[in-house]
Amino acid sequence: MRAVIQRVSHASVTIDGNVKSAIKEGYLILLGVCEDDTMEDVEWLVKKIANLRVFNDEEGVMNRSIIDVQGEALVVSQFTLYASYKKGNRPSWFRAGSHEHSIPLYEAFCRDLSEAIGKPVGTGEFGADMKVELLNDGPVTICMDTKNKE
């Protein structure tokens, strides 16, 4: 499972001209699922993200978590995080999980993250053509991969 976590001042996802979800201060998380991901990956990633200390404290030091600042989260499915670009110039997506495998893990991630931060989590729509808008704060962008825990 791969995630791109962006600390944002605000973010939203629009589908067919309608805003599906919008948040203020918090994280925009782009989430990719591959075929060998499991609930263990979900649990590890949720714990890491919920406790990640990248929000400023009183001295301006990144020392607070999303929980500490009572931030919000927006999670957008992003199969392109598993792009294979080694051959040619057109990426392939053979490492990305199928809909049948990925949707339950995406939904579990959103549910578990919501429980961890104590707030509803905004979502996109799995497989939809989405327009994502954000104001990256910092900028702070962190990439995580559950296959690379060390």
Coordinates of C-alpha atoms in Angstrom, one line a residue:
M1 CA 0.0 0.0 0.0
R2 CA 1.4 3.4 -0.9
A3 CA 0.3 6.8 0.3
V4 CA 1.3 10.3 -0.6
I5 CA 0.5 12.5 2.5
Q6 CA 0.2 16.2 1.9
R7 CA -0.2 18.7 4.8
V8 CA -2.8 21.1 3.5
S9 CA -4.6 24.3 4.5
H10 CA -7.6 23.0 2.5
A11 CA -8.4 20.4 -0.1
S12 CA -11.4 19.2 -2.1
V13 CA -12.4 16.5 -4.6
T14 CA -14.9 17.3 -7.3
I15 CA -16.7 14.7 -9.5
D16 CA -18.8 15.7 -12.5
G17 CA -18.7 19.4 -11.4
N18 CA -20.0 18.6 -7.9
V19 CA -17.8 18.8 -4.8
K20 CA -17.8 15.4 -3.2
S21 CA -15.6 16.2 -0.2
A22 CA -13.8 19.2 1.2
I23 CA -11.6 19.7 4.2
K24 CA -9.7 22.5 6.0
E25 CA -6.4 22.1 7.8
G26 CA -5.2 18.5 7.7
Y27 CA -4.1 15.8 5.2
L28 CA -4.9 15.1 1.6
I29 CA -3.9 11.5 1.2
L30 CA -3.5 9.8 -2.2
L31 CA -3.8 6.0 -1.5
G32 CA -2.7 3.2 -3.8
V33 CA -3.4 -0.4 -3.2
C34 CA -1.6 -3.4 -4.8
E35 CA -2.8 -7.1 -5.0
D36 CA -0.7 -8.3 -2.1
D37 CA -1.9 -5.7 0.4
T38 CA -3.8 -6.9 3.5
M39 CA -5.5 -5.5 6.6
E40 CA -2.0 -5.5 8.2
D41 CA -1.0 -2.9 5.7
V42 CA -4.1 -0.8 6.5
E43 CA -3.4 -1.0 10.2
W44 CA 0.2 -0.1 9.9
L45 CA -0.4 2.8 7.6
V46 CA -3.3 4.3 9.6
K47 CA -1.2 4.2 12.8
K48 CA 1.8 5.9 11.0
I49 CA -0.3 8.6 9.4
A50 CA -2.4 9.4 12.5
N51 CA 0.7 9.8 14.6
L52 CA 2.9 11.5 12.0
R53 CA 4.2 14.7 13.6
V54 CA 4.3 17.3 10.8
F55 CA 2.2 20.1 12.2
N56 CA 3.8 23.1 13.9
D57 CA 3.9 23.5 17.7
E58 CA 4.1 26.9 19.5
E59 CA 7.7 27.3 18.5
G60 CA 7.1 26.6 14.8
V61 CA 8.6 23.1 15.1
M62 CA 6.9 20.2 13.3
N63 CA 6.0 18.4 16.5
R64 CA 2.2 17.8 16.4
S65 CA 0.1 15.1 14.8
I66 CA -3.2 15.5 13.0
I67 CA -4.9 14.3 16.2
D68 CA -3.1 17.1 18.2
V69 CA -4.3 19.8 15.9
Q70 CA -7.7 18.3 15.4
G71 CA -7.1 18.3 11.6
E72 CA -9.2 16.7 8.9
A73 CA -8.4 14.2 6.3
L74 CA -9.4 13.6 2.7
V75 CA -8.4 10.2 1.1
V76 CA -8.4 9.8 -2.7
S77 CA -7.8 6.4 -4.3
Q78 CA -4.8 6.6 -6.7
F79 CA -3.9 3.5 -8.6
T80 CA -1.3 5.4 -10.6
L81 CA 1.0 5.3 -7.5
Y82 CA 1.7 1.8 -8.8
A83 CA 2.8 2.9 -12.2
S84 CA 5.5 0.8 -13.8
Y85 CA 7.6 3.0 -16.1
K86 CA 10.7 0.9 -16.7
K87 CA 9.8 0.0 -20.3
G88 CA 9.0 2.7 -22.8
N89 CA 7.2 5.9 -22.0
R90 CA 3.7 4.7 -21.4
P91 CA 3.2 3.5 -17.8
S92 CA 1.5 0.2 -17.1
W93 CA -0.6 -0.5 -14.0
F94 CA -0.1 -4.3 -13.6
R95 CA 1.0 -3.9 -10.0
A96 CA -2.1 -2.0 -9.0
G97 CA -4.8 -4.0 -7.2
S98 CA -8.0 -5.0 -8.9
H99 CA -11.3 -3.2 -7.9
E100 CA -12.4 -6.3 -6.1
H101 CA -9.3 -6.4 -3.9
S102 CA -8.7 -2.6 -3.5
I103 CA -12.1 -1.2 -2.7
P104 CA -12.5 -3.1 0.6
L105 CA -9.0 -2.1 1.7
Y106 CA -9.6 1.5 0.7
E107 CA -12.8 1.6 2.6
A108 CA -11.2 0.0 5.7
F109 CA -8.4 2.5 5.5
C110 CA -10.9 5.4 5.5
R111 CA -12.9 3.9 8.3
D112 CA -9.9 3.1 10.5
L113 CA -8.3 6.6 9.9
S114 CA -11.6 8.2 10.8
E115 CA -11.6 6.2 14.1
A116 CA -7.9 7.1 14.7
I117 CA -8.4 10.9 14.3
G118 CA -11.8 11.0 15.8
K119 CA -13.4 12.7 12.8
P120 CA -15.2 11.7 9.6
V121 CA -12.8 11.3 6.7
G122 CA -13.6 12.8 3.3
T123 CA -13.3 10.6 0.3
G124 CA -13.3 10.6 -3.4
E125 CA -15.1 7.9 -5.4
F126 CA -13.2 4.8 -6.3
G127 CA -12.6 4.6 -10.0
A128 CA -14.1 8.0 -10.8
D129 CA -12.6 10.8 -12.8
M130 CA -11.8 13.2 -10.0
K131 CA -10.6 16.8 -9.9
V132 CA -8.5 17.3 -6.7
E133 CA -7.7 20.8 -5.5
L134 CA -5.4 21.6 -2.6
L135 CA -3.2 24.2 -1.0
N136 CA -0.1 22.3 0.2
D137 CA 1.0 23.9 3.5
G138 CA 4.8 24.1 3.8
P139 CA 5.0 22.4 1.4
V140 CA 5.0 19.2 3.3
T141 CA 4.6 16.0 1.3
I142 CA 5.6 12.6 2.6
C143 CA 5.5 9.2 0.7
M144 CA 4.9 6.0 2.6
D145 CA 5.0 2.4 1.4
T146 CA 4.0 -0.5 3.6
K147 CA 6.5 -2.7 1.8
N148 CA 9.2 -0.4 3.0
K149 CA 8.6 -0.1 6.7
E150 CA 12.2 0.3 7.8

